[in-house]
PDB file of C-alpha atoms in Angstrom:
ATOM      1  CA  MET B 436     141.072 100.418 106.969  1.00 46.00           C
ATOM      2  CA  ILE B 437     143.611  97.899 105.804  1.00 49.00           C
ATOM      3  CA  LEU B 438     146.964  99.244 104.713  1.00 48.00           C
ATOM      4  CA  TYR B 439     149.561  96.766 103.474  1.00 49.00           C
ATOM      5  CA  GLY B 440     147.719  93.872 105.098  1.00 51.00           C
ATOM      6  CA  LYS B 441     147.502  95.457 108.572  1.00 51.00           C
ATOM      7  CA  ARG B 442     144.335  96.791 110.142  1.00 50.00           C
ATOM      8  CA  GLN B 443     144.700 100.348 111.384  1.00 47.00           C
ATOM      9  CA  PRO B 444     143.334 100.544 114.977  1.00 50.00           C
ATOM     10  CA  ASN B 445     141.977 104.111 114.598  1.00 52.00           C
ATOM     11  CA  ASN B 446     139.813 103.225 111.618  1.00 48.00           C
ATOM     12  CA  PRO B 447     137.441 100.344 112.402  1.00 50.00           C
ATOM     13  CA  PRO B 448     135.695  98.770 109.400  1.00 50.00           C
ATOM     14  CA  LYS B 449     132.500 100.472 108.338  1.00 54.00           C
ATOM     15  CA  THR B 450     129.335  98.485 108.913  1.00 56.00           C
ATOM     16  CA  GLY B 451     125.620  99.156 108.652  1.00 56.00           C
ATOM     17  CA  ARG B 452     124.638 102.678 107.681  1.00 52.00           C
ATOM     18  CA  ALA B 453     128.197 103.972 107.620  1.00 54.00           C
ATOM     19  CA  ALA B 454     129.164 101.326 105.044  1.00 54.00           C
ATOM     20  CA  VAL B 455     127.013 103.014 102.409  1.00 66.00           C
ATOM     21  CA  SER B 456     129.204 105.373 100.455  1.00 84.00           C
ATOM     22  CA  ASP B 457     128.500 109.058 100.288  1.00 85.00           C
ATOM     23  CA  ASN B 458     127.948 108.784  96.534  1.00 90.00           C
ATOM     24  CA  VAL B 459     125.270 106.123  96.988  1.00 93.00           C
ATOM     25  CA  ALA B 460     123.560 108.270  99.634  1.00 91.00           C
ATOM     26  CA  LYS B 461     123.735 111.247  97.287  1.00 94.00           C
ATOM     27  CA  TYR B 462     122.144 109.302  94.415  1.00 96.00           C
ATOM     28  CA  VAL B 463     119.444 107.839  96.658  1.00 96.00           C
ATOM     29  CA  TYR B 464     118.622 111.271  98.094  1.00 96.00           C
ATOM     30  CA  TRP B 465     118.482 113.093  94.774  1.00 97.00           C
ATOM     31  CA  ILE B 466     116.515 110.380  92.978  1.00 98.00           C
ATOM     32  CA  ALA B 467     113.940 110.160  95.801  1.00 98.00           C
ATOM     33  CA  THR B 468     113.708 113.944  96.193  1.00 98.00           C
ATOM     34  CA  GLY B 469     113.526 114.510  92.447  1.00 98.00           C
ATOM     35  CA  LEU B 470     110.739 111.972  92.046  1.00 98.00           C
ATOM     36  CA  VAL B 471     108.755 113.477  94.929  1.00 98.00           C
ATOM     37  CA  ALA B 472     109.158 116.950  93.430  1.00 98.00           C
ATOM     38  CA  LEU B 473     108.192 115.610  89.997  1.00 98.00           C
ATOM     39  CA  VAL B 474     105.018 114.031  91.391  1.00 98.00           C
ATOM     40  CA  TYR B 475     104.073 117.231  93.205  1.00 98.00           C
ATOM     41  CA  LEU B 476     104.846 119.526  90.260  1.00 98.00           C
ATOM     42  CA  GLY B 477     103.035 117.177  87.867  1.00 98.00           C
ATOM     43  CA  ALA B 478      99.992 117.043  90.124  1.00 97.00           C
ATOM     44  CA  ALA B 479      99.967 120.840  90.411  1.00 98.00           C
ATOM     45  CA  ALA B 480     100.185 121.182  86.630  1.00 98.00           C
ATOM     46  CA  PHE B 481      97.335 118.683  86.260  1.00 97.00           C
ATOM     47  CA  TYR B 482      95.236 120.534  88.843  1.00 97.00           C
ATOM     48  CA  ILE B 483      95.753 123.811  86.966  1.00 97.00           C
ATOM     49  CA  SER B 484      95.471 122.566  83.379  1.00 97.00           C
ATOM     50  CA  SER B 485      92.544 120.178  83.940  1.00 97.00           C
ATOM     51  CA  HIS B 486      90.691 121.998  86.695  1.00 96.00           C
ATOM     52  CA  ASP B 487      87.234 120.881  85.560  1.00 96.00           C
ATOM     53  CA  MET B 488      88.197 117.198  85.504  1.00 96.00           C
ATOM     54  CA  VAL B 489      89.892 117.465  88.907  1.00 95.00           C
ATOM     55  CA  ALA B 490      86.879 119.330  90.302  1.00 96.00           C
ATOM     56  CA  GLY B 491      84.594 116.528  89.106  1.00 94.00           C
ATOM     57  CA  MET B 492      86.835 113.932  90.729  1.00 92.00           C
ATOM     58  CA  TYR B 493      86.988 115.875  93.987  1.00 93.00           C
ATOM     59  CA  ARG B 494      83.234 116.414  94.051  1.00 94.00           C
ATOM     60  CA  GLU B 495      81.951 113.054  92.797  1.00 93.00           C
ATOM     61  CA  VAL B 496      84.608 110.482  93.710  1.00 90.00           C
ATOM     62  CA  LEU B 497      86.209 111.864  96.869  1.00 89.00           C
ATOM     63  CA  GLY B 498      83.344 114.013  98.138  1.00 90.00           C
ATOM     64  CA  TYR B 499      85.574 117.038  98.757  1.00 92.00           C
ATOM     65  CA  PRO B 500      84.780 120.689  98.080  1.00 95.00           C
ATOM     66  CA  THR B 501      86.319 122.039  94.891  1.00 95.00           C
ATOM     67  CA  TYR B 502      87.593 125.290  96.401  1.00 96.00           C
ATOM     68  CA  ILE B 503      90.616 123.455  97.846  1.00 96.00           C
ATOM     69  CA  ILE B 504      92.015 122.630  94.385  1.00 96.00           C
ATOM     70  CA  TRP B 505      93.741 125.979  93.752  1.00 97.00           C
ATOM     71  CA  PRO B 506      95.355 126.252  97.211  1.00 97.00           C
ATOM     72  CA  LEU B 507      96.533 122.631  96.908  1.00 96.00           C
ATOM     73  CA  ALA B 508      98.036 123.308  93.477  1.00 97.00           C
ATOM     74  CA  ILE B 509      99.914 126.336  94.787  1.00 98.00           C
ATOM     75  CA  LEU B 510     101.124 124.540  97.918  1.00 97.00           C
ATOM     76  CA  LYS B 511     102.274 121.538  95.868  1.00 98.00           C
ATOM     77  CA  ILE B 512     104.486 123.861  93.815  1.00 98.00           C
ATOM     78  CA  VAL B 513     105.806 125.601  96.932  1.00 98.00           C
ATOM     79  CA  GLY B 514     106.525 122.285  98.674  1.00 97.00           C
ATOM     80  CA  ALA B 515     108.401 120.867  95.687  1.00 98.00           C
ATOM     81  CA  VAL B 516     110.506 124.018  95.339  1.00 98.00           C
ATOM     82  CA  VAL B 517     111.324 124.088  99.061  1.00 97.00           C
ATOM     83  CA  ILE B 518     112.534 120.474  99.278  1.00 96.00           C
ATOM     84  CA  LEU B 519     114.636 120.937  96.128  1.00 97.00           C
ATOM     85  CA  TRP B 520     116.058 124.354  97.032  1.00 95.00           C
ATOM     86  CA  ARG B 521     116.118 123.900 100.847  1.00 94.00           C
ATOM     87  CA  PRO B 522     116.528 127.610 101.713  1.00 93.00           C
ATOM     88  CA  SER B 523     116.312 126.850 105.456  1.00 93.00           C
ATOM     89  CA  ALA B 524     116.091 123.715 107.555  1.00 93.00           C
ATOM     90  CA  VAL B 525     112.916 124.867 109.326  1.00 95.00           C
ATOM     91  CA  LEU B 526     111.120 125.598 106.072  1.00 96.00           C
ATOM     92  CA  ALA B 527     112.241 122.262 104.607  1.00 96.00           C
ATOM     93  CA  ASP B 528     111.063 120.425 107.739  1.00 96.00           C
ATOM     94  CA  TRP B 529     107.657 122.080 107.455  1.00 97.00           C
ATOM     95  CA  ALA B 530     107.459 121.138 103.772  1.00 97.00           C
ATOM     96  CA  TYR B 531     108.371 117.516 104.539  1.00 97.00           C
ATOM     97  CA  ALA B 532     105.800 117.404 107.359  1.00 97.00           C
ATOM     98  CA  ALA B 533     103.068 118.896 105.176  1.00 97.00           C
ATOM     99  CA  MET B 534     103.836 116.477 102.349  1.00 98.00           C
ATOM    100  CA  PHE B 535     103.932 113.540 104.779  1.00 98.00           C
ATOM    101  CA  TRP B 536     100.451 114.257 106.132  1.00 98.00           C
ATOM    102  CA  HIS B 537      99.097 115.204 102.715  1.00 97.00           C
ATOM    103  CA  LEU B 538     100.173 111.831 101.322  1.00 97.00           C
ATOM    104  CA  VAL B 539      98.835 109.905 104.333  1.00 97.00           C
ATOM    105  CA  LEU B 540      95.479 111.664 104.001  1.00 95.00           C
ATOM    106  CA  ALA B 541      95.430 111.263 100.209  1.00 93.00           C
ATOM    107  CA  PHE B 542      96.060 107.533 100.629  1.00 96.00           C
ATOM    108  CA  GLY B 543      93.213 107.307 103.146  1.00 95.00           C
ATOM    109  CA  ALA B 544      90.845 109.341 100.989  1.00 93.00           C
ATOM    110  CA  HIS B 545      91.430 107.210  97.904  1.00 91.00           C
ATOM    111  CA  VAL B 546      91.146 103.935  99.816  1.00 94.00           C
ATOM    112  CA  GLY B 547      88.001 105.160 101.605  1.00 93.00           C
ATOM    113  CA  ALA B 548      86.400 106.182  98.311  1.00 91.00           C
ATOM    114  CA  GLY B 549      87.321 102.900  96.643  1.00 91.00           C
ATOM    115  CA  ASP B 550      89.408 104.806  94.110  1.00 86.00           C
ATOM    116  CA  PRO B 551      92.562 103.169  92.698  1.00 85.00           C
ATOM    117  CA  GLY B 552      94.526 106.424  93.115  1.00 83.00           C
ATOM    118  CA  TRP B 553      96.013 105.245  96.412  1.00 92.00           C
ATOM    119  CA  SER B 554      99.103 103.596  94.898  1.00 94.00           C
ATOM    120  CA  PRO B 555     100.819 106.816  93.687  1.00 95.00           C
ATOM    121  CA  ALA B 556     100.202 108.348  97.109  1.00 95.00           C
ATOM    122  CA  LEU B 557     101.782 105.362  98.845  1.00 97.00           C
ATOM    123  CA  ALA B 558     104.780 105.237  96.492  1.00 97.00           C
ATOM    124  CA  THR B 559     105.388 108.973  96.862  1.00 98.00           C
ATOM    125  CA  TRP B 560     105.065 108.658 100.657  1.00 97.00           C
ATOM    126  CA  VAL B 561     107.827 106.021 100.685  1.00 98.00           C
ATOM    127  CA  LEU B 562     110.035 108.199  98.455  1.00 98.00           C
ATOM    128  CA  LEU B 563     109.395 111.187 100.728  1.00 98.00           C
ATOM    129  CA  ILE B 564     110.535 109.218 103.782  1.00 97.00           C
ATOM    130  CA  VAL B 565     113.688 108.070 101.963  1.00 96.00           C
ATOM    131  CA  SER B 566     114.384 111.680 100.943  1.00 96.00           C
ATOM    132  CA  TRP B 567     113.941 112.934 104.505  1.00 95.00           C
ATOM    133  CA  LEU B 568     116.084 110.170 106.012  1.00 94.00           C
ATOM    134  CA  THR B 569     118.995 110.870 103.658  1.00 93.00           C
ATOM    135  CA  ALA B 570     118.766 114.683 103.510  1.00 93.00           C
ATOM    136  CA  ASN B 571     121.121 115.443 106.412  1.00 91.00           C
ATOM    137  CA  ARG B 572     123.815 113.242 104.971  1.00 91.00           C
ATOM    138  CA  VAL B 573     123.734 114.983 101.598  1.00 92.00           C
ATOM    139  CA  ARG B 574     122.625 118.595 102.051  1.00 91.00           C
ATOM    140  CA  ALA B 575     124.605 121.461 103.544  1.00 89.00           C
ATOM    141  CA  VAL B 576     121.546 122.849 105.360  1.00 89.00           C
ATOM    142  CA  LYS B 577     120.976 120.276 108.129  1.00 90.00           C
ATOM    143  CA  SER B 578     117.693 119.581 109.892  1.00 90.00           C
ATOM    144  CA  ALA B 579     117.669 119.303 113.664  1.00 86.00           C
ATOM    145  CA  TYR B 580     115.031 116.585 113.439  1.00 85.00           C
ATOM    146  CA  ALA B 581     116.238 114.311 110.636  1.00 83.00           C
ATOM    147  CA  PRO B 582     118.666 111.534 111.552  1.00 82.00           C
ATOM    148  CA  ALA B 583     122.344 112.392 111.151  1.00 72.00           C
ATOM    149  CA  PHE B 584     123.854 109.211 109.756  1.00 68.00           C
ATOM    150  CA  PRO B 585     127.635 109.246 109.724  1.00 64.00           C
ATOM    151  CA  SER B 586     129.211 109.618 106.342  1.00 60.00           C
ATOM    152  CA  ALA B 587     131.508 106.955 104.949  1.00 55.00           C
ATOM    153  CA  ALA B 588     134.435 109.396 105.170  1.00 54.00           C
ATOM    154  CA  ASN B 589     134.198 109.556 108.976  1.00 52.00           C
TER     155      ASN B 589
END
């Protein structure tokens, strides 16, 4: 910190991750988390409202059984609510892990089937990682496994 042209020895200049302000981290976290939740809630709504179309896609394009559509729709809603609400760190970590592997497997399934649906899975995967990496800096409920970047105020 520079005060009246003199550098204060106790406050070295912020560089790297610490240089990003808390407000920027907050915006990045909430935009990434909101978009992930929006994708998951939108997909769940699509699975429920257009079940027959989704069942045809699962059966004919991806080669998956159709009985997994309803559990996936329910779990997508639960996952989105948990990462937005974050009632406990353990539950949020499980939701992030489930979404991570779901998106990796969805990407692989679409690429393997030659279906162009891989790009939303990849984009959401990147947003999920950004959300997870910034969660401890923004949220009051801290994960033991997510990185704890120092805030700009420290």
